[in-house]
């Protein structure tokens, strides 16, 4: 059985690599988009949680959003009503509030 698995992996190696690469990049934000999100987050958050807390919180939040959304997906979210934006991004907020 192990031999069959090895042969199957060899046969489909390129397809497996392509799927892994494709799936790992489909939701990544561009570096420029990440930078803009961070700047907006930091300028709003530093007043409430201080510069060090804002740095940690915003880095975490941008990272979480980048892992889940592409630039286009986040643009669509940010065009929604404020309560819908909060609902779509609350997973990052909740996770990152615990890290500050």
JSON list of C-alpha atoms in Angstrom, two decimals:
[
{"chain": "A", "resi": 1, "resn": "UNK", "atom": "CA", "xyz": [0.00, 0.00, 0.00]},
{"chain": "A", "resi": 2, "resn": "UNK", "atom": "CA", "xyz": [2.86, 2.36, 0.75]},
{"chain": "A", "resi": 3, "resn": "UNK", "atom": "CA", "xyz": [4.30, 1.67, -2.69]},
{"chain": "A", "resi": 4, "resn": "UNK", "atom": "CA", "xyz": [1.00, 2.65, -4.34]},
{"chain": "A", "resi": 5, "resn": "UNK", "atom": "CA", "xyz": [0.92, 5.89, -2.34]},
{"chain": "A", "resi": 6, "resn": "UNK", "atom": "CA", "xyz": [4.49, 6.74, -3.33]},
{"chain": "A", "resi": 7, "resn": "UNK", "atom": "CA", "xyz": [3.74, 6.05, -7.00]},
{"chain": "A", "resi": 8, "resn": "UNK", "atom": "CA", "xyz": [0.58, 8.16, -6.83]},
{"chain": "A", "resi": 9, "resn": "UNK", "atom": "CA", "xyz": [2.47, 11.06, -5.23]},
{"chain": "A", "resi": 10, "resn": "UNK", "atom": "CA", "xyz": [5.17, 10.85, -7.93]},
{"chain": "A", "resi": 11, "resn": "UNK", "atom": "CA", "xyz": [2.55, 10.76, -10.65]},
{"chain": "A", "resi": 12, "resn": "UNK", "atom": "CA", "xyz": [0.60, 13.75, -9.34]},
{"chain": "A", "resi": 13, "resn": "UNK", "atom": "CA", "xyz": [3.51, 15.70, -7.81]},
{"chain": "A", "resi": 14, "resn": "UNK", "atom": "CA", "xyz": [3.14, 18.75, -10.05]},
{"chain": "A", "resi": 15, "resn": "UNK", "atom": "CA", "xyz": [-0.60, 18.89, -9.52]},
{"chain": "A", "resi": 16, "resn": "UNK", "atom": "CA", "xyz": [-0.17, 18.63, -5.75]},
{"chain": "A", "resi": 17, "resn": "UNK", "atom": "CA", "xyz": [2.46, 21.40, -5.73]},
{"chain": "A", "resi": 18, "resn": "UNK", "atom": "CA", "xyz": [0.25, 23.62, -7.90]},
{"chain": "A", "resi": 19, "resn": "UNK", "atom": "CA", "xyz": [-2.75, 23.12, -5.60]},
{"chain": "A", "resi": 20, "resn": "UNK", "atom": "CA", "xyz": [-0.69, 23.89, -2.49]},
{"chain": "A", "resi": 21, "resn": "UNK", "atom": "CA", "xyz": [0.78, 27.05, -4.03]},
{"chain": "A", "resi": 22, "resn": "UNK", "atom": "CA", "xyz": [-2.54, 28.21, -5.40]},
{"chain": "A", "resi": 23, "resn": "UNK", "atom": "CA", "xyz": [-4.42, 27.66, -2.17]},
{"chain": "A", "resi": 24, "resn": "UNK", "atom": "CA", "xyz": [-1.80, 29.37, -0.03]},
{"chain": "A", "resi": 25, "resn": "UNK", "atom": "CA", "xyz": [-1.88, 32.60, -2.06]},
{"chain": "A", "resi": 26, "resn": "UNK", "atom": "CA", "xyz": [-5.53, 33.00, -2.97]},
{"chain": "A", "resi": 27, "resn": "UNK", "atom": "CA", "xyz": [-6.42, 35.02, 0.10]},
{"chain": "A", "resi": 28, "resn": "UNK", "atom": "CA", "xyz": [-3.24, 36.98, 0.70]},
{"chain": "A", "resi": 29, "resn": "UNK", "atom": "CA", "xyz": [-3.48, 40.75, 0.67]},
{"chain": "A", "resi": 30, "resn": "UNK", "atom": "CA", "xyz": [-0.95, 42.69, -1.34]},
{"chain": "A", "resi": 31, "resn": "UNK", "atom": "CA", "xyz": [1.87, 44.33, 0.66]},
{"chain": "A", "resi": 32, "resn": "UNK", "atom": "CA", "xyz": [0.55, 47.80, -0.23]},
{"chain": "A", "resi": 33, "resn": "UNK", "atom": "CA", "xyz": [-2.96, 46.91, 0.96]},
{"chain": "A", "resi": 34, "resn": "UNK", "atom": "CA", "xyz": [-1.52, 45.49, 4.19]},
{"chain": "A", "resi": 35, "resn": "UNK", "atom": "CA", "xyz": [0.45, 48.70, 4.71]},
{"chain": "A", "resi": 36, "resn": "UNK", "atom": "CA", "xyz": [-2.63, 50.88, 4.24]},
{"chain": "A", "resi": 37, "resn": "UNK", "atom": "CA", "xyz": [-4.69, 48.73, 6.62]},
{"chain": "A", "resi": 38, "resn": "UNK", "atom": "CA", "xyz": [-1.94, 48.90, 9.22]},
{"chain": "A", "resi": 39, "resn": "UNK", "atom": "CA", "xyz": [-1.63, 52.69, 8.96]},
{"chain": "A", "resi": 40, "resn": "UNK", "atom": "CA", "xyz": [-5.38, 53.15, 9.37]},
{"chain": "A", "resi": 41, "resn": "UNK", "atom": "CA", "xyz": [-5.57, 50.69, 12.24]},
{"chain": "A", "resi": 42, "resn": "UNK", "atom": "CA", "xyz": [-2.56, 52.14, 14.04]},
{"chain": "A", "resi": 43, "resn": "UNK", "atom": "CA", "xyz": [-3.68, 55.75, 13.81]},
{"chain": "A", "resi": 44, "resn": "UNK", "atom": "CA", "xyz": [-7.10, 54.84, 15.22]},
{"chain": "A", "resi": 45, "resn": "UNK", "atom": "CA", "xyz": [-5.89, 52.40, 17.89]},
{"chain": "A", "resi": 46, "resn": "UNK", "atom": "CA", "xyz": [-2.91, 54.19, 19.44]},
{"chain": "A", "resi": 47, "resn": "UNK", "atom": "CA", "xyz": [-5.20, 56.70, 21.18]},
{"chain": "A", "resi": 48, "resn": "UNK", "atom": "CA", "xyz": [-7.02, 53.90, 22.99]},
{"chain": "A", "resi": 49, "resn": "UNK", "atom": "CA", "xyz": [-4.33, 51.29, 23.64]},
{"chain": "A", "resi": 50, "resn": "UNK", "atom": "CA", "xyz": [-1.10, 53.26, 23.28]},
{"chain": "A", "resi": 51, "resn": "UNK", "atom": "CA", "xyz": [1.58, 52.99, 20.60]},
{"chain": "A", "resi": 52, "resn": "UNK", "atom": "CA", "xyz": [2.98, 49.62, 21.70]},
{"chain": "A", "resi": 53, "resn": "UNK", "atom": "CA", "xyz": [-0.43, 48.01, 22.09]},
{"chain": "A", "resi": 54, "resn": "UNK", "atom": "CA", "xyz": [-1.55, 49.42, 18.74]},
{"chain": "A", "resi": 55, "resn": "UNK", "atom": "CA", "xyz": [1.54, 48.02, 17.01]},
{"chain": "A", "resi": 56, "resn": "UNK", "atom": "CA", "xyz": [0.87, 44.52, 18.35]},
{"chain": "A", "resi": 57, "resn": "UNK", "atom": "CA", "xyz": [-2.87, 44.67, 17.76]},
{"chain": "A", "resi": 58, "resn": "UNK", "atom": "CA", "xyz": [-2.67, 46.08, 14.24]},
{"chain": "A", "resi": 59, "resn": "UNK", "atom": "CA", "xyz": [0.08, 43.72, 13.11]},
{"chain": "A", "resi": 60, "resn": "UNK", "atom": "CA", "xyz": [-2.01, 40.80, 14.32]},
{"chain": "A", "resi": 61, "resn": "UNK", "atom": "CA", "xyz": [-5.22, 42.11, 12.76]},
{"chain": "A", "resi": 62, "resn": "UNK", "atom": "CA", "xyz": [-3.66, 42.76, 9.35]},
{"chain": "A", "resi": 63, "resn": "UNK", "atom": "CA", "xyz": [-2.07, 39.30, 9.42]},
{"chain": "A", "resi": 64, "resn": "UNK", "atom": "CA", "xyz": [-5.39, 37.60, 10.21]},
{"chain": "A", "resi": 65, "resn": "UNK", "atom": "CA", "xyz": [-7.26, 39.54, 7.52]},
{"chain": "A", "resi": 66, "resn": "UNK", "atom": "CA", "xyz": [-4.53, 38.81, 4.98]},
{"chain": "A", "resi": 67, "resn": "UNK", "atom": "CA", "xyz": [-4.78, 35.09, 5.62]},
{"chain": "A", "resi": 68, "resn": "UNK", "atom": "CA", "xyz": [-8.52, 35.12, 4.96]},
{"chain": "A", "resi": 69, "resn": "UNK", "atom": "CA", "xyz": [-9.14, 37.77, 2.29]},
{"chain": "A", "resi": 70, "resn": "UNK", "atom": "CA", "xyz": [-7.73, 39.07, -0.98]},
{"chain": "A", "resi": 71, "resn": "UNK", "atom": "CA", "xyz": [-7.62, 42.79, -1.80]},
{"chain": "A", "resi": 72, "resn": "UNK", "atom": "CA", "xyz": [-10.81, 42.51, -3.87]},
{"chain": "A", "resi": 73, "resn": "UNK", "atom": "CA", "xyz": [-12.65, 40.54, -1.18]},
{"chain": "A", "resi": 74, "resn": "UNK", "atom": "CA", "xyz": [-11.77, 43.09, 1.49]},
{"chain": "A", "resi": 75, "resn": "UNK", "atom": "CA", "xyz": [-12.76, 45.96, -0.83]},
{"chain": "A", "resi": 76, "resn": "UNK", "atom": "CA", "xyz": [-16.21, 44.38, -1.15]},
{"chain": "A", "resi": 77, "resn": "UNK", "atom": "CA", "xyz": [-16.49, 43.99, 2.61]},
{"chain": "A", "resi": 78, "resn": "UNK", "atom": "CA", "xyz": [-15.49, 47.61, 3.25]},
{"chain": "A", "resi": 79, "resn": "UNK", "atom": "CA", "xyz": [-18.26, 48.80, 0.90]},
{"chain": "A", "resi": 80, "resn": "UNK", "atom": "CA", "xyz": [-20.89, 47.27, 3.20]},
{"chain": "A", "resi": 81, "resn": "UNK", "atom": "CA", "xyz": [-22.71, 48.77, 6.17]},
{"chain": "A", "resi": 82, "resn": "UNK", "atom": "CA", "xyz": [-20.53, 49.29, 9.29]},
{"chain": "A", "resi": 83, "resn": "UNK", "atom": "CA", "xyz": [-22.27, 46.47, 11.20]},
{"chain": "A", "resi": 84, "resn": "UNK", "atom": "CA", "xyz": [-21.62, 44.07, 8.31]},
{"chain": "A", "resi": 85, "resn": "UNK", "atom": "CA", "xyz": [-17.96, 45.12, 8.18]},
{"chain": "A", "resi": 86, "resn": "UNK", "atom": "CA", "xyz": [-17.64, 44.45, 11.91]},
{"chain": "A", "resi": 87, "resn": "UNK", "atom": "CA", "xyz": [-19.28, 41.05, 11.56]},
{"chain": "A", "resi": 88, "resn": "UNK", "atom": "CA", "xyz": [-17.00, 40.01, 8.67]},
{"chain": "A", "resi": 89, "resn": "UNK", "atom": "CA", "xyz": [-13.82, 41.08, 10.46]},
{"chain": "A", "resi": 90, "resn": "UNK", "atom": "CA", "xyz": [-14.68, 40.30, 14.09]},
{"chain": "A", "resi": 91, "resn": "UNK", "atom": "CA", "xyz": [-12.73, 37.01, 14.02]},
{"chain": "A", "resi": 92, "resn": "UNK", "atom": "CA", "xyz": [-9.51, 39.02, 13.69]},
{"chain": "A", "resi": 93, "resn": "UNK", "atom": "CA", "xyz": [-10.54, 41.60, 16.26]},
{"chain": "A", "resi": 94, "resn": "UNK", "atom": "CA", "xyz": [-11.42, 38.98, 18.84]},
{"chain": "A", "resi": 95, "resn": "UNK", "atom": "CA", "xyz": [-8.24, 36.97, 18.29]},
{"chain": "A", "resi": 96, "resn": "UNK", "atom": "CA", "xyz": [-5.98, 40.02, 18.30]},
{"chain": "A", "resi": 97, "resn": "UNK", "atom": "CA", "xyz": [-7.58, 41.76, 21.28]},
{"chain": "A", "resi": 98, "resn": "UNK", "atom": "CA", "xyz": [-6.38, 38.82, 23.36]},
{"chain": "A", "resi": 99, "resn": "UNK", "atom": "CA", "xyz": [-2.77, 39.33, 22.16]},
{"chain": "A", "resi": 100, "resn": "UNK", "atom": "CA", "xyz": [-2.22, 42.98, 23.10]}
]
